[in-house]
CSV table of C-alpha atoms and ligand atoms in Angstrom, one decimal:
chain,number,residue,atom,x,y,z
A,1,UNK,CA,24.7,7.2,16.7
A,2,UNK,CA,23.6,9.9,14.2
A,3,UNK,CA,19.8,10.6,13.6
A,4,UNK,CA,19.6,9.8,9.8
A,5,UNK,CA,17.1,12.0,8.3
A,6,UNK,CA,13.6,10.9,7.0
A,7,UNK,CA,13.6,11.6,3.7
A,8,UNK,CA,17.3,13.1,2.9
A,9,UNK,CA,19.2,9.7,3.6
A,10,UNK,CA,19.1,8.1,0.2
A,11,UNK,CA,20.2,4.1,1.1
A,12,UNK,CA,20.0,1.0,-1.0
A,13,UNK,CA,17.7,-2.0,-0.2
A,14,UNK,CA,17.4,-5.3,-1.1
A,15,UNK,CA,14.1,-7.0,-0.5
A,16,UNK,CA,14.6,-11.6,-1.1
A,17,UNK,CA,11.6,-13.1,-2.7
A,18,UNK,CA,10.7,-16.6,-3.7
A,19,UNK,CA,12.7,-17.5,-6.3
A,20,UNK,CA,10.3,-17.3,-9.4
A,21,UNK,CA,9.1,-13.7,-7.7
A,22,UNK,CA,11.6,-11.1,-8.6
A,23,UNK,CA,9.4,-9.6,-11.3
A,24,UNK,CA,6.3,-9.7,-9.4
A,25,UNK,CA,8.3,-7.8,-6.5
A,26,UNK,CA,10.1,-5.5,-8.4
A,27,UNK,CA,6.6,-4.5,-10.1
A,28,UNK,CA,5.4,-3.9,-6.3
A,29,UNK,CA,8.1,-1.9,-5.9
A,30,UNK,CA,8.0,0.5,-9.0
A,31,UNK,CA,4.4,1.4,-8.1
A,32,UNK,CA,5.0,2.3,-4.4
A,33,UNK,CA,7.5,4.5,-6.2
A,34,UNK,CA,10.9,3.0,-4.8
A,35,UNK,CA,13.8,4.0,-7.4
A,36,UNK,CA,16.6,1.8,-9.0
A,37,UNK,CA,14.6,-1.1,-9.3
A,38,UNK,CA,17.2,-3.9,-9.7
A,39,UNK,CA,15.8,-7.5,-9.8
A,40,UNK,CA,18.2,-10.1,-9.4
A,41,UNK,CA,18.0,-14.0,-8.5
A,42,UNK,CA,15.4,-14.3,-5.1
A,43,UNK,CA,15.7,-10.8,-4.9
A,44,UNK,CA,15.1,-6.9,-5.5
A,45,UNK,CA,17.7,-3.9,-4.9
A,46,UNK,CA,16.3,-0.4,-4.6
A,47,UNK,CA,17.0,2.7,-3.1
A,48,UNK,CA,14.8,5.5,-1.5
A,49,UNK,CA,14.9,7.2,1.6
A,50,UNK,CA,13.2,6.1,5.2
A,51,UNK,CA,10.0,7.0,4.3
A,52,UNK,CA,10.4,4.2,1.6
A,53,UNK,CA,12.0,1.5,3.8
A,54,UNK,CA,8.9,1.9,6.1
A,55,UNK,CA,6.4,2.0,3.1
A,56,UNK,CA,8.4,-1.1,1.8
A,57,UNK,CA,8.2,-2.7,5.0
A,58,UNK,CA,3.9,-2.0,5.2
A,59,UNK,CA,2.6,-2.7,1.9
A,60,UNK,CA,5.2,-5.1,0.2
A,61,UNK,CA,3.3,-8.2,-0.5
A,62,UNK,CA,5.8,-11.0,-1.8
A,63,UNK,CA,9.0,-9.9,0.0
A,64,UNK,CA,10.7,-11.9,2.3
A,65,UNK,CA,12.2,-8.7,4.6
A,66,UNK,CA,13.5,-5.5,3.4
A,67,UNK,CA,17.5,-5.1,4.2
A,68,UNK,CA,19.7,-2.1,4.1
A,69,UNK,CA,22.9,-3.0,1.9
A,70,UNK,CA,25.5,-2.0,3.8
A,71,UNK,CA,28.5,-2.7,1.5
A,72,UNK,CA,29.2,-5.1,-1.1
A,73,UNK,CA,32.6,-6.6,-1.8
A,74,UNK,CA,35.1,-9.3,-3.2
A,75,UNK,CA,36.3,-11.3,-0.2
A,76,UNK,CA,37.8,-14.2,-1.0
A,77,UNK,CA,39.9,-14.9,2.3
A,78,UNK,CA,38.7,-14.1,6.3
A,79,UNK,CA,41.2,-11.1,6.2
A,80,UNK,CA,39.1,-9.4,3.1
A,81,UNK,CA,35.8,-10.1,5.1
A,82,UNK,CA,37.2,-9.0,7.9
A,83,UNK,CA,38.7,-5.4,6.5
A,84,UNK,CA,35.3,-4.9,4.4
A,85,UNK,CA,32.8,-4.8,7.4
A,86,UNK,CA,35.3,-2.8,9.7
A,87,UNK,CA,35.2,-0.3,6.5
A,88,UNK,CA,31.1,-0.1,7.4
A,89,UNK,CA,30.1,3.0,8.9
A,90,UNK,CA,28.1,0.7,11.3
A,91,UNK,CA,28.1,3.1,14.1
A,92,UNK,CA,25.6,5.4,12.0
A,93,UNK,CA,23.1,2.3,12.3
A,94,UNK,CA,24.0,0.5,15.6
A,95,UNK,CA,24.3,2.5,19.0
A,96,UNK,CA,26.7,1.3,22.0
A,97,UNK,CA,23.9,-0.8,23.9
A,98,UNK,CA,22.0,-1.7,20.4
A,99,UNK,CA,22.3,-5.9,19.7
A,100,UNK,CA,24.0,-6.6,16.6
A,101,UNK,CA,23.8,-10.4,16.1
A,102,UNK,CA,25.4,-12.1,13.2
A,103,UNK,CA,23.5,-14.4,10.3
A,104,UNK,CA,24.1,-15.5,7.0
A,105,UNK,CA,25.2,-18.0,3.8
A,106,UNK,CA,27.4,-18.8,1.0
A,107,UNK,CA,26.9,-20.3,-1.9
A,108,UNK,CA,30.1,-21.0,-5.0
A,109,UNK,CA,32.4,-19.2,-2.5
A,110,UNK,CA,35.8,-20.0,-0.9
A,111,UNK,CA,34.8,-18.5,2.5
A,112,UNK,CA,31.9,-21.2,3.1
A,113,UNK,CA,32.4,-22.2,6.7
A,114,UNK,CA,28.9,-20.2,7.9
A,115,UNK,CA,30.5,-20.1,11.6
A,116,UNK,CA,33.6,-18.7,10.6
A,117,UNK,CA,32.2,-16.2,8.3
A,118,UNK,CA,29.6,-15.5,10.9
A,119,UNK,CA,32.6,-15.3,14.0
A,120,UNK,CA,34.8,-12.9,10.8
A,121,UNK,CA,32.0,-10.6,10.2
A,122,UNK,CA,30.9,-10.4,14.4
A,123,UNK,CA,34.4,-9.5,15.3
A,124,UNK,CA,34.8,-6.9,12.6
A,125,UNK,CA,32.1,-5.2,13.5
A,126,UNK,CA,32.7,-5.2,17.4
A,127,UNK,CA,36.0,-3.5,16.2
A,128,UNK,CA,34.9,-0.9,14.3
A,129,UNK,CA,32.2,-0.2,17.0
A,130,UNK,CA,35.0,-0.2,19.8
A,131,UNK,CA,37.1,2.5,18.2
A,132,UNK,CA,34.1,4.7,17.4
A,133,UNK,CA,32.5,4.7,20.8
A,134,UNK,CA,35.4,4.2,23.1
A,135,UNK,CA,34.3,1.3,25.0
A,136,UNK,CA,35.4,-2.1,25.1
A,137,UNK,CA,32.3,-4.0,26.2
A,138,UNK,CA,28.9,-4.3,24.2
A,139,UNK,CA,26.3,-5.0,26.6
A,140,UNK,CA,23.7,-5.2,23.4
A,141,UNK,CA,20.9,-5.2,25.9
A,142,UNK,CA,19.0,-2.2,23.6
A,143,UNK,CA,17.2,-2.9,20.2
A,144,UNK,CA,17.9,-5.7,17.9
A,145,UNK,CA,19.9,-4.5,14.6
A,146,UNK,CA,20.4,-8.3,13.2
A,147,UNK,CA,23.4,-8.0,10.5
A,148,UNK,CA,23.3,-10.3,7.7
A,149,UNK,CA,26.0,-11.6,4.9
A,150,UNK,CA,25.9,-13.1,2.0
A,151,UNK,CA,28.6,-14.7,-0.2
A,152,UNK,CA,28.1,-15.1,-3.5
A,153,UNK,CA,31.2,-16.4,-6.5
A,154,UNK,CA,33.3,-14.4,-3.6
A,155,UNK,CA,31.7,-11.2,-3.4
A,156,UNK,CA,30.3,-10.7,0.3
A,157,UNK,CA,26.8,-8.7,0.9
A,158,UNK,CA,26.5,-6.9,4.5
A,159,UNK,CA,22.9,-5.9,5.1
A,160,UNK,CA,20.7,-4.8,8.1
A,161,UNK,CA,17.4,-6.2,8.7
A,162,UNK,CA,14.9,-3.7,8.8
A,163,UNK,CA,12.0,-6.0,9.1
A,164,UNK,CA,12.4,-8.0,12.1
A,165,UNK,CA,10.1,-11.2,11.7
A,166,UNK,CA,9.8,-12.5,7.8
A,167,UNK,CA,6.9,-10.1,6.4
A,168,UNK,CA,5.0,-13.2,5.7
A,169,UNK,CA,3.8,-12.8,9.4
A,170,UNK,CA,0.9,-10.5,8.6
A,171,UNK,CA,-0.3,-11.4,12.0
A,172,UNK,CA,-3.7,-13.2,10.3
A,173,UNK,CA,-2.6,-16.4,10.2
A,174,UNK,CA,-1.7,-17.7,14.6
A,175,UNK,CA,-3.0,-21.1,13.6
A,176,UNK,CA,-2.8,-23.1,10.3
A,177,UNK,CA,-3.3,-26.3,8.5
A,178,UNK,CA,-0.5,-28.5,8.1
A,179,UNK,CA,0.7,-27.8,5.0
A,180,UNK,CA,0.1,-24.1,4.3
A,181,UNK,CA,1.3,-22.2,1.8
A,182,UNK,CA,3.6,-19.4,2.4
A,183,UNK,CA,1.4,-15.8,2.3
A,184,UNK,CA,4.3,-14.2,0.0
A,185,UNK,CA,4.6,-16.9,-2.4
A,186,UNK,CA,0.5,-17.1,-2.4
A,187,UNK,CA,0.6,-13.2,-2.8
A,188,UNK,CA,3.2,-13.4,-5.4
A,189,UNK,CA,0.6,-15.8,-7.5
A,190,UNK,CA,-2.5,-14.0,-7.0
A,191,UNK,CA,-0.6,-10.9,-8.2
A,192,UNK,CA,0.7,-13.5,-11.4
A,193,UNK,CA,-3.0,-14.0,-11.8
A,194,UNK,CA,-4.1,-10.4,-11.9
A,195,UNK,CA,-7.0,-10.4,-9.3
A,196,UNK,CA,-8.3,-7.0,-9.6
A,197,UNK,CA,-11.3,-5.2,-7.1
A,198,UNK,CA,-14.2,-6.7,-9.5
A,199,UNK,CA,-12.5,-10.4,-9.3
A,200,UNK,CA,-14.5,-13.5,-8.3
A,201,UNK,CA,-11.7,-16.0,-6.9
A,202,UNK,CA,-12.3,-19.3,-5.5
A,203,UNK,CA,-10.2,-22.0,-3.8
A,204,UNK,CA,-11.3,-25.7,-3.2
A,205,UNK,CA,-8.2,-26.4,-0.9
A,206,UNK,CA,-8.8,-23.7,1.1
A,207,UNK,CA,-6.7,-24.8,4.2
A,208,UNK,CA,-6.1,-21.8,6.4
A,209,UNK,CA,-7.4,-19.8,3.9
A,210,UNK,CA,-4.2,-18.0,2.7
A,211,UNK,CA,-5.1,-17.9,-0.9
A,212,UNK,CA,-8.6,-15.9,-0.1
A,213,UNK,CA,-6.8,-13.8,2.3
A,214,UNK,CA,-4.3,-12.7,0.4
A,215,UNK,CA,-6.3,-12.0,-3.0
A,216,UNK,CA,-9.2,-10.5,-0.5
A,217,UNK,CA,-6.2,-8.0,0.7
A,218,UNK,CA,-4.9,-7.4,-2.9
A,219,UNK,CA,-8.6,-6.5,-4.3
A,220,UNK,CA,-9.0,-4.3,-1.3
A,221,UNK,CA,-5.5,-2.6,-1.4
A,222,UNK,CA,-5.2,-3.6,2.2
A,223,UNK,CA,-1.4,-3.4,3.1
A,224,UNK,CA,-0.8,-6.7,4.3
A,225,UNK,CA,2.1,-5.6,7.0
A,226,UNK,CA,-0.3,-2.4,8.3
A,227,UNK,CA,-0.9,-3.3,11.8
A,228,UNK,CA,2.6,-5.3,12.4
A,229,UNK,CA,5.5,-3.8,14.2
A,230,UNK,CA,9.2,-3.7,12.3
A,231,UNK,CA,12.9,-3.9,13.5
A,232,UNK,CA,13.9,-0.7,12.8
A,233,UNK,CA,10.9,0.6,14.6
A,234,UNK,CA,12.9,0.3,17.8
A,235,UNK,CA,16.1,1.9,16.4
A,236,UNK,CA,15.8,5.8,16.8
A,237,UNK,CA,16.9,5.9,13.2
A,238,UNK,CA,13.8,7.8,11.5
A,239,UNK,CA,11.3,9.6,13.0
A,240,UNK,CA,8.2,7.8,14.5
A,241,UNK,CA,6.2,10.0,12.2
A,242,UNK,CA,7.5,8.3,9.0
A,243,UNK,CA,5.9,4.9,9.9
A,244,UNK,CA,2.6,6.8,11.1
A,245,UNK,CA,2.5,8.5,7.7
A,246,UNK,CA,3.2,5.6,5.4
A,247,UNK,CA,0.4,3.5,7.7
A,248,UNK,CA,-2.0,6.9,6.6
A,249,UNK,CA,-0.8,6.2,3.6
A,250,UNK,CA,-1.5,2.7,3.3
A,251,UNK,CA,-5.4,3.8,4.7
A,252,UNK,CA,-5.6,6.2,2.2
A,253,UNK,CA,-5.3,3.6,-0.2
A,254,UNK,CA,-7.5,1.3,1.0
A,255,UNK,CA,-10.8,-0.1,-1.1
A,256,UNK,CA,-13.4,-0.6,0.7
A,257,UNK,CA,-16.5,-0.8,-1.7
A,258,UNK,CA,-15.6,-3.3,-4.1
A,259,UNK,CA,-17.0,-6.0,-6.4
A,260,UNK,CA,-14.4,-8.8,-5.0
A,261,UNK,CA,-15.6,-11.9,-3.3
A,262,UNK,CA,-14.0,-14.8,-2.5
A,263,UNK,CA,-15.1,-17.8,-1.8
A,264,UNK,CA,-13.5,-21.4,-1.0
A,265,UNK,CA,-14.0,-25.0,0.2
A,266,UNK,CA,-12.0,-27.7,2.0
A,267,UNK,CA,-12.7,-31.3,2.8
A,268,UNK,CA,-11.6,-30.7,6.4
A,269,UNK,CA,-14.3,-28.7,8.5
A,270,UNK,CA,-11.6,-27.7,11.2
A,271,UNK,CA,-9.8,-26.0,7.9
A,272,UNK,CA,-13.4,-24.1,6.6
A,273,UNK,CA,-13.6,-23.0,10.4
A,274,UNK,CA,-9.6,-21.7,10.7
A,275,UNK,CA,-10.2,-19.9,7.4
A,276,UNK,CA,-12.8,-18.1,8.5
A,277,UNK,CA,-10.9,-17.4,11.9
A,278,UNK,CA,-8.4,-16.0,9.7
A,279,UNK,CA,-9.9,-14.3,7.7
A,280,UNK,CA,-12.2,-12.5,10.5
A,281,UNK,CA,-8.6,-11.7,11.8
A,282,UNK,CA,-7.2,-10.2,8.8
A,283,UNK,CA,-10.5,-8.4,8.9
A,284,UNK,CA,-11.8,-9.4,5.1
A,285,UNK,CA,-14.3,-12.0,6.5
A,286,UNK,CA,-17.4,-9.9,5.2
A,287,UNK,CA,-15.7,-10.8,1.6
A,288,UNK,CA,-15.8,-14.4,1.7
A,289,UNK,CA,-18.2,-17.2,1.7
A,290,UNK,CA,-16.5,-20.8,2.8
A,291,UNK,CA,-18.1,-24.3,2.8
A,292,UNK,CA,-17.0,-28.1,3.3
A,293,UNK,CA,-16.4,-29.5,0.1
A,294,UNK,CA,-15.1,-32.5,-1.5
A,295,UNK,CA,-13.3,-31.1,-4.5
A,296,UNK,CA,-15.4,-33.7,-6.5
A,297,UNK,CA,-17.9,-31.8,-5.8
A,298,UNK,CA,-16.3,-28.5,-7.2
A,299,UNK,CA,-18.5,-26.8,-10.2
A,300,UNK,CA,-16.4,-24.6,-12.3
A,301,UNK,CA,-17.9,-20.9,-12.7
A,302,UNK,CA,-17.5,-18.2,-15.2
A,303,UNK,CA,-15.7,-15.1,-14.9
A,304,UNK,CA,-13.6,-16.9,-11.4
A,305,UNK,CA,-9.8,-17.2,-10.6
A,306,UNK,CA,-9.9,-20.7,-8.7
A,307,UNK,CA,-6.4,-21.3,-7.3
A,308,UNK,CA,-5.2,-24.5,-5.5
A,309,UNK,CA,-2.6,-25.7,-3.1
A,310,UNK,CA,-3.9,-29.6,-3.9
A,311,UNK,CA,-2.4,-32.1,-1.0
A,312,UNK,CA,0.7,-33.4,-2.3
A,313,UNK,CA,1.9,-37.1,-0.9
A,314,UNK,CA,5.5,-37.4,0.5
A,315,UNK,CA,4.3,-41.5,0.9
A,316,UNK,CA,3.5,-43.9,-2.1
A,317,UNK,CA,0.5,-44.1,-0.6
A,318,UNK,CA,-0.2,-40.1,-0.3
A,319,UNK,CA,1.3,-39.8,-3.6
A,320,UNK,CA,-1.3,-42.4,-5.5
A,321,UNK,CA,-4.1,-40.1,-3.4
A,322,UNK,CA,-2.9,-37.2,-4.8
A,323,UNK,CA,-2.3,-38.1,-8.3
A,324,UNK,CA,-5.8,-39.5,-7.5
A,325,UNK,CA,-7.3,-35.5,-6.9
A,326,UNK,CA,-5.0,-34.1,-9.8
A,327,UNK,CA,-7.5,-36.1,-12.3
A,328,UNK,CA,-11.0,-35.1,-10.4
A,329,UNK,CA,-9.0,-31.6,-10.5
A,330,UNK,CA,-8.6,-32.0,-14.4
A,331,UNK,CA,-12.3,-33.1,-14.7
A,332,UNK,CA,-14.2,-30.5,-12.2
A,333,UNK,CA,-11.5,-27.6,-13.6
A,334,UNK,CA,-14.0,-27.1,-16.8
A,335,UNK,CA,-13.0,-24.6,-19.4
A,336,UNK,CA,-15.3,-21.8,-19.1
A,337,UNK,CA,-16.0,-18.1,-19.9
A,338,UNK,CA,-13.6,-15.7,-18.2
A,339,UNK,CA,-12.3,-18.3,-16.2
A,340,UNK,CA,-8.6,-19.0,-15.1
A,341,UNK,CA,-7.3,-21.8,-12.8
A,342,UNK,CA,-3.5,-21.2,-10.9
A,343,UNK,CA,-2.7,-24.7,-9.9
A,344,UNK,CA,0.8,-25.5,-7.2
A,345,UNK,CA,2.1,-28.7,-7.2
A,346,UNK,CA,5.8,-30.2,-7.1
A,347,UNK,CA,5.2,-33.1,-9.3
A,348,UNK,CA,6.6,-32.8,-12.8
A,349,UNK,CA,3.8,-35.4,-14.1
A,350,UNK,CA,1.0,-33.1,-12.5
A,351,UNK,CA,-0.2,-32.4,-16.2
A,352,UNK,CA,-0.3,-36.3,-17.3
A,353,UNK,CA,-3.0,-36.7,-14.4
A,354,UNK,CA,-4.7,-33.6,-14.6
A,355,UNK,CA,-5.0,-34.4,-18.0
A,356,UNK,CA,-4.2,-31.3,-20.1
A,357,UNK,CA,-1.0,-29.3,-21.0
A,358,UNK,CA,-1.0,-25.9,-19.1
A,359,UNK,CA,-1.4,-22.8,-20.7
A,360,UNK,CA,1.9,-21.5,-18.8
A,361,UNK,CA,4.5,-23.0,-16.7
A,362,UNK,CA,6.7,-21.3,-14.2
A,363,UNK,CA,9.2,-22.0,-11.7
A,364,UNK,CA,8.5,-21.3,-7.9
A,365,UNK,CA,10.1,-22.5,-4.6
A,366,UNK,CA,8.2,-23.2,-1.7
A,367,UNK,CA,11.0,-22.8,0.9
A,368,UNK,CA,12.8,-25.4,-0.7
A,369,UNK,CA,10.7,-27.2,-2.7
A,370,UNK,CA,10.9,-26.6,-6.3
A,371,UNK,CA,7.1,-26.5,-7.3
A,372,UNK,CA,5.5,-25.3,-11.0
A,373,UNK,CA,2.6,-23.4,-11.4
A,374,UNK,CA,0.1,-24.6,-13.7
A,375,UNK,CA,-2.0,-21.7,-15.4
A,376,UNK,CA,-5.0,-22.6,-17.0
A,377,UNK,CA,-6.5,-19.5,-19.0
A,378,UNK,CA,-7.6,-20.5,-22.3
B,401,LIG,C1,-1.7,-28.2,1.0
B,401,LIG,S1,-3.2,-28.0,1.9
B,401,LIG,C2,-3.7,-26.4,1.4
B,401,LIG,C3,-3.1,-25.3,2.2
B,401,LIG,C4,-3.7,-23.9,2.0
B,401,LIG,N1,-3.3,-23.4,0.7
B,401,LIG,C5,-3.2,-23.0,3.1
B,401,LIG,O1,-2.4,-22.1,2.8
B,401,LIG,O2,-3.5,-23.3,4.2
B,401,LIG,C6,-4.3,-29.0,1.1
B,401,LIG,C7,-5.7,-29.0,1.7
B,401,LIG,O3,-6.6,-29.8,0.9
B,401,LIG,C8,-7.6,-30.4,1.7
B,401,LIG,N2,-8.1,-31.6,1.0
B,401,LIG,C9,-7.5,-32.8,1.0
B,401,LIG,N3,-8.3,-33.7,0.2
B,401,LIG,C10,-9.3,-32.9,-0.2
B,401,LIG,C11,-10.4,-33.2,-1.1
B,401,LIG,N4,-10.6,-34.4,-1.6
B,401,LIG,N5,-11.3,-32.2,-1.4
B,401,LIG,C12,-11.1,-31.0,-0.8
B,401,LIG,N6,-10.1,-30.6,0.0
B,401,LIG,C13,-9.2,-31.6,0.3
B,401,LIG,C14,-6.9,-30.6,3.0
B,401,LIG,O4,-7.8,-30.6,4.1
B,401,LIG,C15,-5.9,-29.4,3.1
B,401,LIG,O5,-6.4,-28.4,3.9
């Protein structure tokens, strides 16, 4: 395997997002400085050297993982999937013990048996790794280098997964509610919501807390991946001091005398207690207050982003008691000075029992539940 060079290797990237997210990411991404900025649907191609797949990889907020796109090409039988990947100068990436599992989807695509794309795209690559090292037998007992595929209308996508876990594992959040939602969609809203270092930010549904968390991490220019560890860590590919300079980096950045404060409530003392766990974790617990609250006993206050998460019913029963909080919501959320209120919910009737049109509407998934989010700013 060759040593790519830290900054000289100019690669492409693509970084999935919530669908709904691809501007918010692609945003991320022009500040940190990443070039070719491409957003497409539930993702975000970019290019910049290994410096920027580690800075990626630290301070992106709302990406799912960043990926190396290896090739892209039609393939519209096994025999085209098979001859693209063996065209894939894989050794450059993957030494002779390195792992190189297989993962991957299609969507609109004539090759959509997952295992036999999966089997194609394996075998293609244990050629082309055969002829290049001489050896017939991949013990893959070194670091993981987890290949990916995508099919899409027939064109297949080979990537390598820099990242390892999701990046939505900060490393805050061990324990959670039941129903929490996912830090890079709740990232991805607080950044829709503009919280700034002088915000105020409060959330009634507090849960796990990942709502304060993230914004307290946003207002603070914390870099929500800074004390994780990556894939590509392990992989000998760019020099250890890249990732030790992006974390400076990252440091550097950091805000630590700021106006922010968040505060939040919860019906469910065990959740008050878990955010507060979390957030003494994430290490923004000095920026937070957090009570038990009944959300009917919410007071709206000026100059505050209040975002919530409401419970949502899968039962008849839920449902009613949920259509039940969306009205105290839409009598408690009180227009005020300053004020703006970021509301999740996967019902399509939320604004008949809140009880006003939103301001804005837009589209998010939450894994795969479509969901709106109701914005409140006028
Ligand atoms: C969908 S969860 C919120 C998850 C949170 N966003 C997170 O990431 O962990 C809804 C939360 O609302 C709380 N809750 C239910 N009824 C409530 C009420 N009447 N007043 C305040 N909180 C309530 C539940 O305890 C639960 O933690």
């Amino acid at each position: 395997m060759q040593k790519l060079g830290m900054k000289m290797t100019e690669l492409t990237y693509i970084a999935p997002c919530h669908f709904g997210l691809e501007s918010v990411l692609a945003g991320e991404l022009k500040r940190m400085g990443a070039q070719a900025v491409t957003p497409d649907n539930g993702k975000v191609e970019f290019s910049g050297g290994m410096d920027m797949m580690a800075r990626a990889n630290i301070n992106l907020r709302t990406a799912e993982r960043v990926l190396i796109k290896l090739a892209s090409f039609p393939a519209k039988s096994f025999e085209e999937l098979f001859q693209g990947v063996k065209t894939i100068p894989l050794e450059d990436f993957i030494g002779k013990k390195d792992a190189f599992p297989v993962k991957g989807w299609s969507l609109n695509s004539q090759l959509h048996s997952i295992p036999d794309c999966q089997a194609i795209v394996k075998k293609a690559a244990v050629e082309r790794l055969k002829a290049h090292y001489h050896q017939d037998w991949f013990s893959e007992t070194g670091p993981m280098h987890q290949i990916r595929f995508s099919i899409m209308k027939d064109t297949a996508t080979i990537m390598l997964d820099t990242s390892g876990a999701g990046l939505h594992k900060r490393g805050y959040r061990a324990k959670s509610n039941e129903a929490p939602i996912k830090e890079t969609l709740a990232a991805g809203i607080i950044d829709l919501a503009r919280v700034k270092d002088f915000s105020q930010v409060y959330d009634p549904f507090c849960g796990s807390g990942t709502f304060l968390i993230e914004a307290a991490l946003k207002a603070l220019n914390i870099p929500p991946c800074l004390r994780r560890k990556f894939a590509a860590q392990d992989w000998g590919l760019c020099d250890p001091i890249v990732w030790q300079q992006e974390r400076s980096r990252g440091l550097d950045l950091m805000k630590r005398d700021t106006e922010f404060f968040a505060r939040g409530s919860d019906l469910d003392p065990e959740c008050v207690a878990l955010t507060k766990e979390n957030a003494k974790k994430a290490g923004v617990l000095k920026k937070m207050s957090v009570i038990t609250a009944d959300i009917r006993d919410f007071t709206a206050k000026e100059n505050t982003i209040t975002f919530a998460n409401p419970p949502y019913g899968e039962r008849l029963l839920d449902r009613r008691e949920s259509e039940q909080i969306y009205r105290t919501m839409g009598k408690v959320f009180r227009r005020m000075e300053r004020a703006g209120y970021y509301i999740i919910s996967p019902h399509d009737s939320f604004e008949t029992f809140y009880g006003r049109k939103a301001d804005k509407r837009r589209k998010l998934y939450n894994g795969m539940m479509k969901c709106q989010l109701f914005q409140y700013f006028k």
